[in-house]
Short mmCIF file of C-alpha atoms in Angstrom, two decimals:
data_model
loop_
_atom_site.label_atom_id
_atom_site.label_comp_id
_atom_site.label_asym_id
_atom_site.label_seq_id
_atom_site.Cartn_x
_atom_site.Cartn_y
_atom_site.Cartn_z
CA MET A 14 93.03 60.55 109.46
CA SER A 15 91.30 60.07 106.39
CA GLY A 16 90.77 62.70 103.45
CA HIS A 17 93.06 65.76 102.85
CA LYS A 18 95.02 66.89 105.88
CA LEU A 19 94.83 70.32 106.91
CA ALA A 20 98.12 72.48 106.46
CA PHE A 21 98.55 76.15 105.89
CA THR A 22 100.94 78.91 106.62
CA HIS A 23 99.23 82.00 108.34
CA GLU A 24 101.12 84.97 109.08
CA THR A 25 99.97 87.49 111.83
CA LEU A 26 100.75 91.00 112.35
CA GLY A 27 101.70 92.36 115.68
CA GLN A 28 99.53 95.42 116.06
CA ARG A 29 97.78 97.12 119.35
CA VAL A 30 94.38 97.57 118.70
CA ILE A 31 91.94 99.80 120.61
CA LEU A 32 88.43 100.14 120.35
CA ASP A 33 86.57 102.55 122.71
CA ALA A 34 83.90 105.06 122.08
CA GLY A 35 84.62 108.40 123.06
CA GLY A 36 88.25 107.52 124.26
CA ALA A 37 90.32 108.46 121.22
CA ARG A 38 92.10 111.67 123.06
CA ARG A 39 92.82 109.78 125.87
CA HIS A 40 94.19 106.83 124.23
CA LEU A 41 96.13 108.94 121.65
CA ALA A 42 98.03 111.02 124.68
CA GLU A 43 98.65 107.53 126.01
CA GLU A 44 100.32 106.19 123.02
CA VAL A 45 102.40 109.13 122.43
CA GLU A 46 103.89 108.74 125.57
CA ARG A 47 104.45 104.86 125.66
CA LEU A 48 106.06 105.40 122.23
CA GLY A 49 108.47 108.45 123.71
CA ALA A 50 107.41 110.74 121.02
CA SER A 51 107.86 114.39 121.33
CA ARG A 52 107.34 115.70 118.12
CA VAL A 53 104.41 114.46 116.11
CA MET A 54 103.81 114.79 112.29
CA LEU A 55 99.89 114.97 112.76
CA ILE A 56 98.52 114.15 109.10
CA ALA A 57 94.55 114.98 108.45
CA GLY A 58 92.93 116.43 105.53
CA ASP A 59 90.60 119.51 105.71
CA GLY A 60 87.89 117.28 106.64
CA GLU A 61 89.12 115.72 109.24
CA ALA A 62 91.08 119.08 110.97
CA ARG A 63 87.84 119.56 113.32
CA ILE A 64 88.35 116.12 114.86
CA ALA A 65 92.22 115.91 114.48
CA ASP A 66 92.53 119.17 116.76
CA GLU A 67 90.18 117.30 119.30
CA VAL A 68 91.91 114.26 119.74
CA SER A 69 95.63 115.94 119.30
CA ALA A 70 95.01 118.65 121.92
CA GLY A 71 97.82 119.00 124.21
CA LEU A 72 100.19 116.88 122.27
CA PRO A 73 103.67 118.07 120.94
CA VAL A 74 102.68 118.40 117.41
CA ALA A 75 105.57 119.68 115.57
CA LEU A 76 104.18 119.97 112.27
CA ARG A 77 100.71 119.57 110.82
CA TRP A 78 100.33 118.30 107.45
CA ARG A 79 96.51 119.32 105.45
CA GLU A 80 97.63 118.02 102.17
CA VAL A 81 95.67 114.63 101.65
CA VAL A 82 94.80 113.13 97.94
CA GLN A 83 92.93 110.20 97.35
CA HIS A 84 95.35 107.11 95.61
CA VAL A 85 98.11 109.03 97.27
CA PRO A 86 100.22 110.68 94.48
CA VAL A 87 104.17 109.96 94.36
CA GLU A 88 104.59 113.91 94.23
CA VAL A 89 102.32 114.42 97.85
CA ALA A 90 104.14 111.41 99.36
CA GLU A 91 107.61 113.15 98.15
CA ARG A 92 106.39 116.45 99.72
CA ALA A 93 105.31 114.83 102.79
CA ARG A 94 108.31 113.18 103.73
CA SER A 95 110.59 115.99 102.75
CA ALA A 96 108.32 117.91 105.42
CA ALA A 97 108.65 114.98 107.89
CA ALA A 98 112.58 115.38 107.84
CA GLU A 99 112.86 118.83 108.13
CA ALA A 100 110.56 118.89 111.17
CA GLY A 101 112.57 115.97 112.93
CA ALA A 102 109.19 114.47 113.63
CA ASP A 103 109.73 111.23 115.49
CA LEU A 104 106.04 110.00 115.38
CA LEU A 105 103.10 110.00 112.68
CA VAL A 106 99.42 110.06 113.97
CA SER A 107 97.23 109.98 111.07
CA VAL A 108 93.66 110.99 111.52
CA GLY A 109 91.14 110.28 108.96
CA GLY A 110 90.13 107.50 106.14
CA GLY A 111 92.35 105.25 103.75
CA SER A 112 93.80 108.17 101.78
CA THR A 113 95.31 109.81 105.26
CA THR A 114 96.54 106.30 106.71
CA GLY A 115 97.82 105.75 103.16
CA LEU A 116 100.12 108.86 103.10
CA ALA A 117 101.25 108.47 106.59
CA LYS A 118 102.35 104.58 105.06
CA ALA A 119 104.11 106.62 102.39
CA VAL A 120 106.04 108.75 104.60
CA ALA A 121 107.03 105.87 107.30
CA MET A 122 108.12 103.81 104.24
CA THR A 123 111.25 106.01 103.71
CA THR A 124 111.45 107.56 107.07
CA HIS A 125 110.74 104.31 109.42
CA LEU A 126 108.65 106.49 111.67
CA PRO A 127 106.16 104.75 113.65
CA ILE A 128 102.43 105.39 113.37
CA VAL A 129 99.38 105.59 115.01
CA ALA A 130 96.24 105.30 113.18
CA VAL A 131 92.79 106.76 114.60
CA PRO A 132 90.46 106.40 111.41
CA THR A 133 87.27 107.66 110.71
CA THR A 134 86.07 105.69 107.89
CA TYR A 135 86.12 101.65 107.88
CA ALA A 136 88.77 101.43 104.81
CA GLY A 137 90.66 98.92 106.81
CA SER A 138 94.26 100.07 105.69
CA GLU A 139 95.38 100.61 109.07
CA ALA A 140 95.74 97.15 109.70
CA THR A 141 97.66 95.83 106.78
CA ARG A 142 101.27 96.58 105.70
CA MET A 143 100.41 97.43 102.20
CA TRP A 144 100.99 100.72 100.69
CA GLY A 145 99.92 102.42 97.44
CA LEU A 146 101.45 105.25 95.33
CA THR A 147 99.68 106.98 92.13
CA GLY A 148 101.70 108.10 89.14
CA ASN A 149 101.69 108.24 85.42
CA ARG A 150 97.92 107.33 85.64
CA GLU A 151 99.06 103.51 87.49
CA LYS A 152 98.36 102.55 90.87
CA THR A 153 101.90 100.61 92.29
CA THR A 154 101.05 98.55 95.90
CA GLY A 155 103.64 96.58 97.55
CA LEU A 156 104.05 95.13 100.92
CA ASP A 157 106.74 96.63 103.65
CA PRO A 158 106.10 96.12 107.33
CA ALA A 159 107.66 99.26 108.47
CA VAL A 160 104.44 100.89 107.22
CA LEU A 161 102.01 98.80 109.25
CA PRO A 162 100.99 101.17 111.94
CA VAL A 163 102.16 100.21 115.63
CA THR A 164 98.77 101.27 116.90
CA VAL A 165 95.40 101.50 115.73
CA ILE A 166 92.41 103.27 117.58
CA TYR A 167 88.85 102.78 116.76
CA ASP A 168 86.42 105.85 118.26
CA SER A 169 83.16 105.46 116.71
CA VAL A 170 82.22 108.69 118.07
CA LEU A 171 84.58 110.31 115.54
CA THR A 172 82.79 108.53 112.66
CA LEU A 173 79.51 110.28 113.56
CA SER A 174 80.33 113.01 111.07
CA LEU A 175 80.58 110.50 108.21
CA PRO A 176 77.94 110.86 106.22
CA VAL A 177 75.46 107.44 105.59
CA ALA A 178 76.36 107.46 101.69
CA LEU A 179 79.78 107.57 102.68
CA SER A 180 79.74 105.13 105.68
CA VAL A 181 77.81 102.65 103.37
CA ALA A 182 80.31 103.02 100.59
CA SER A 183 83.36 102.67 103.19
CA GLY A 184 81.67 99.71 105.01
CA PHE A 185 81.16 98.55 101.32
CA ASN A 186 85.07 98.56 100.90
CA GLY A 187 85.15 96.54 104.20
CA LEU A 188 82.96 93.70 102.71
CA ALA A 189 85.13 93.81 99.48
CA HIS A 190 88.47 92.81 101.78
CA CYS A 191 86.30 90.15 103.50
CA VAL A 192 84.92 88.80 99.98
CA ASP A 193 88.14 88.96 98.26
CA SER A 194 89.69 87.21 101.08
CA MET A 195 88.08 84.16 100.67
CA TRP A 196 90.07 83.35 97.40
CA ALA A 197 92.73 85.50 97.60
CA PRO A 198 96.28 83.72 96.76
CA GLY A 199 96.92 83.89 100.08
CA THR A 200 93.52 82.86 102.04
CA ASP A 201 93.77 79.96 104.64
CA PRO A 202 91.40 78.90 107.04
CA ILE A 203 91.97 81.59 109.62
CA ASN A 204 91.68 84.32 107.52
CA GLN A 205 88.83 83.05 105.67
CA ALA A 206 87.05 82.85 109.41
CA LEU A 207 88.11 86.41 109.71
CA ALA A 208 86.38 87.54 106.71
CA LEU A 209 83.20 85.59 107.14
CA GLU A 210 83.31 87.34 110.88
CA GLY A 211 83.48 90.76 109.43
CA ILE A 212 80.81 90.35 106.82
CA ARG A 213 78.64 89.24 109.67
CA ALA A 214 79.81 92.21 111.76
CA LEU A 215 79.33 94.88 108.85
CA THR A 216 76.12 93.20 107.34
CA ALA A 217 75.04 93.91 111.16
CA GLY A 218 76.23 97.29 111.11
CA LEU A 219 75.57 99.08 108.04
CA PRO A 220 71.84 99.40 108.36
CA LYS A 221 72.04 100.66 112.12
CA VAL A 222 74.23 103.65 110.69
CA VAL A 223 71.40 104.00 108.02
CA ALA A 224 68.50 104.00 110.54
CA GLU A 225 70.38 105.54 113.14
CA PRO A 226 73.10 107.79 112.15
CA GLU A 227 73.64 109.20 115.21
CA GLY A 228 73.48 105.80 116.75
CA ILE A 229 76.88 104.19 118.56
CA ASP A 230 76.29 100.51 118.21
CA GLY A 231 75.81 100.30 114.44
CA ARG A 232 79.01 102.28 114.03
CA ASP A 233 80.87 100.03 116.73
CA ARG A 234 79.97 97.19 114.78
CA CYS A 235 81.26 98.55 111.52
CA LEU A 236 84.33 99.45 113.14
CA TYR A 237 85.09 96.20 114.40
CA GLY A 238 83.97 94.39 110.86
CA ALA A 239 86.35 96.85 109.06
CA TYR A 240 89.21 95.75 111.23
CA LEU A 241 88.49 92.02 111.05
CA SER A 242 88.22 92.45 106.93
CA ALA A 243 91.73 94.28 107.30
CA VAL A 244 93.35 91.61 108.95
CA SER A 245 92.32 89.13 106.28
CA PHE A 246 92.88 90.70 103.72
CA ALA A 247 96.46 91.86 105.40
CA SER A 248 96.80 88.12 105.47
CA ALA A 249 95.52 86.69 101.96
CA GLY A 250 96.66 89.69 99.60
CA SER A 251 94.61 91.11 96.79
CA GLY A 252 92.10 89.36 94.97
CA LEU A 253 90.71 89.79 91.28
CA HIS A 254 88.35 92.68 93.03
CA HIS A 255 91.21 94.65 94.37
CA LYS A 256 93.06 94.60 91.21
CA ILE A 257 90.40 95.81 89.23
CA CYS A 258 89.54 98.35 91.81
CA HIS A 259 93.37 99.21 91.82
CA VAL A 260 93.92 99.94 88.43
CA LEU A 261 90.22 101.88 88.22
CA GLY A 262 91.42 104.15 91.03
CA GLY A 263 95.01 104.70 89.51
CA ALA A 264 94.22 104.94 85.92
CA TYR A 265 90.52 107.16 86.26
CA ASP A 266 91.00 108.65 89.54
CA LEU A 267 87.69 106.94 90.78
CA PRO A 268 86.39 107.71 94.54
CA HIS A 269 88.17 104.72 96.55
CA ALA A 270 85.04 103.22 98.79
CA GLN A 271 82.71 103.69 95.98
CA THR A 272 84.24 101.90 93.24
CA HIS A 273 85.11 99.02 95.45
CA ALA A 274 81.45 98.94 96.65
CA ILE A 275 79.69 99.40 92.83
CA VAL A 276 82.24 96.66 91.87
CA LEU A 277 81.90 93.93 94.50
CA PRO A 278 78.79 92.35 93.58
CA HIS A 279 79.84 91.62 89.92
CA VAL A 280 83.27 90.27 91.03
CA LEU A 281 81.02 87.94 93.62
CA ALA A 282 78.99 87.07 91.02
CA TYR A 283 82.10 86.02 88.72
CA ASN A 284 83.68 84.27 90.99
CA ALA A 285 81.29 82.20 93.40
CA PRO A 286 80.40 79.56 90.99
CA ALA A 287 83.96 78.36 90.60
CA VAL A 288 84.15 77.75 94.59
CA PRO A 289 80.29 76.83 95.59
CA ASP A 290 82.08 75.72 99.40
CA ALA A 291 82.90 79.45 99.98
CA ALA A 292 79.84 80.91 98.35
CA ARG A 293 77.48 78.80 100.81
CA ARG A 294 79.54 80.17 103.49
CA ILE A 295 79.54 83.97 102.27
CA ALA A 296 75.60 83.42 101.72
CA ARG A 297 75.37 82.49 105.52
CA ALA A 298 77.54 85.27 106.71
CA PHE A 299 75.94 87.82 104.91
CA GLY A 300 72.23 86.32 106.71
CA ALA A 301 70.91 84.08 103.64
CA ARG A 302 70.37 80.46 104.37
CA PRO A 303 70.81 78.48 101.37
CA GLY A 304 69.60 74.66 101.35
CA GLN A 305 71.63 71.91 99.95
CA LYS A 306 69.82 71.93 96.69
CA ASP A 307 69.81 75.79 96.40
CA ASP A 308 72.61 77.04 94.07
CA PRO A 309 75.08 78.58 96.70
CA ALA A 310 76.65 81.37 94.38
CA GLU A 311 73.09 82.78 93.36
CA ALA A 312 72.15 82.52 97.56
CA ALA A 313 75.69 84.58 98.10
CA VAL A 314 74.96 87.35 95.02
CA THR A 315 71.35 87.56 96.12
CA ALA A 316 72.10 87.90 99.55
CA LEU A 317 74.78 90.42 98.84
CA GLU A 318 72.09 92.61 96.63
CA ARG A 319 69.59 92.67 99.60
CA LEU A 320 72.00 94.22 101.62
CA ARG A 321 72.90 96.88 98.85
CA GLY A 322 69.15 97.65 98.08
CA GLU A 323 68.45 98.06 101.77
CA VAL A 324 71.47 100.49 102.62
CA GLY A 325 71.24 102.03 99.07
CA ALA A 326 74.49 101.60 98.23
CA PRO A 327 76.02 103.20 95.14
CA ARG A 328 75.63 100.86 91.94
CA ALA A 329 77.23 102.22 88.76
CA LEU A 330 80.60 103.12 87.63
CA LYS A 331 79.25 105.81 85.40
CA ASP A 332 77.86 107.71 88.19
CA VAL A 333 81.38 107.98 90.09
CA GLY A 334 83.09 109.86 86.97
CA MET A 335 83.80 106.92 84.88
CA ALA A 336 83.29 106.99 80.88
CA GLU A 337 82.37 104.29 78.82
CA PHE A 338 84.86 104.79 76.23
CA ASP A 339 87.20 103.95 78.91
CA ILE A 340 86.27 100.31 79.51
CA PRO A 341 88.18 98.55 76.83
CA GLY A 342 91.43 100.28 78.24
CA ALA A 343 90.93 99.50 81.67
CA ALA A 344 90.36 95.58 80.95
CA ALA A 345 93.45 95.42 79.18
CA ARG A 346 95.38 97.03 82.38
CA VAL A 347 93.28 94.61 84.62
CA MET A 348 94.42 91.77 82.71
CA LYS A 349 97.84 92.56 83.59
CA VAL A 350 97.53 91.93 87.25
CA VAL A 351 95.31 89.19 87.33
CA PRO A 352 96.14 86.59 89.92
CA PRO A 353 97.14 83.44 88.87
CA SER A 354 95.07 81.46 91.34
CA ASN A 355 91.36 83.58 90.45
CA PRO A 356 89.08 80.66 91.16
CA ALA A 357 87.43 81.28 87.90
CA PRO A 358 89.29 81.56 84.65
CA VAL A 359 89.82 85.11 83.73
CA SER A 360 89.89 86.72 79.67
CA ARG A 361 89.73 90.02 78.60
CA GLU A 362 86.51 89.89 77.22
CA SER A 363 85.07 88.32 80.26
CA VAL A 364 86.42 91.50 82.48
CA GLU A 365 85.12 93.96 79.88
CA ILE A 366 81.65 92.36 80.09
CA LEU A 367 81.65 92.56 83.85
CA LEU A 368 83.17 96.26 84.02
CA ARG A 369 80.47 97.13 81.19
CA ALA A 370 77.35 95.49 83.75
CA ALA A 371 79.14 97.45 86.57
CA TRP A 372 79.45 100.67 84.26
CA ALA A 373 75.87 100.46 83.61
CA GLY A 374 74.62 99.66 87.09
CA ARG A 375 72.95 96.58 86.16
CA THR A 376 72.20 93.79 88.65
CA PRO A 377 74.79 91.29 88.72
CA GLY A 378 74.61 87.56 86.95
CA ARG A 379 76.94 85.34 85.37
CA THR A 380 78.34 86.97 82.47
CA SER A 381 81.94 85.47 83.30
CA GLY A 382 84.21 83.03 82.62
CA SER A 383 83.36 81.01 85.54
CA ARG A 384 80.92 79.03 83.55
CA SER A 385 83.42 77.81 81.15
#
């Protein structure tokens, strides 16, 4: 065999995954029975209260927890953990987006209670063993097998109430998992394949959600894509994009999905020139057909920008609550967590340039250290 040999180590996480439009209530009841649970802690914020009540009807709910806050503040996690212990809960059921799943993970991390996740967005947290907690303006993340939900139930009917704009932002969060997985520290051919299929599914699904908000097909595709994106991310780990967004979310309390949607094109433009093969594959997954003489990085960024324009994704950090004077401090924080394996060299100056472009909502360009 000539050339480099194919060699990698890939870890697959064990989890039961169900996708069935309209079937969440039935499947959830079956999972509670299968797991032998008799005292369920149902975690769902006020925004998901109706959905949670519907899918949990008839279940042995011992505790209904409604306090859900984005980025999972430590004090909220502590209150939920205490409540779970007092109620004698033997199963956690989370109904909602990434913040809801994240809180269930925070409880599971110390109690080791199993989780059945019923996602209502495309956040993807349900398919990873990553947890995140925020305290003192800093988001801390880690890996723990105890926080991986034992079962995930995807039901696109439950996402019909998710506003189109939030659906788009959440879908771009999934795309960020995919793009980051192409060069994150633990990337390998398997999670790259999953990531590329995730890009294809989300690229096909998001325009359908925008065009037909009440349609099931687009939302099914997005849930499928979100799951693939999360599985690839769970294996590949956090790349530069996620490190930036964790800093912005934890330090400045920016909305999770929108922040990912805004930052993603700029990180793609930053890293893609340094990894032309990955860039070409990303461009093709987005539906572009770059020729051999075309710049693959430019093709990938252009394809993502085309999708961003088609679905009306958010564009500027200034529109979601970030102050311009916070940019230098944010860049300094990012530099503490930059993955050493990032394909393009990273400096505080280049991160600050990237953040200023994302803050202003400028069209992404090669303003990075990837040319040096």
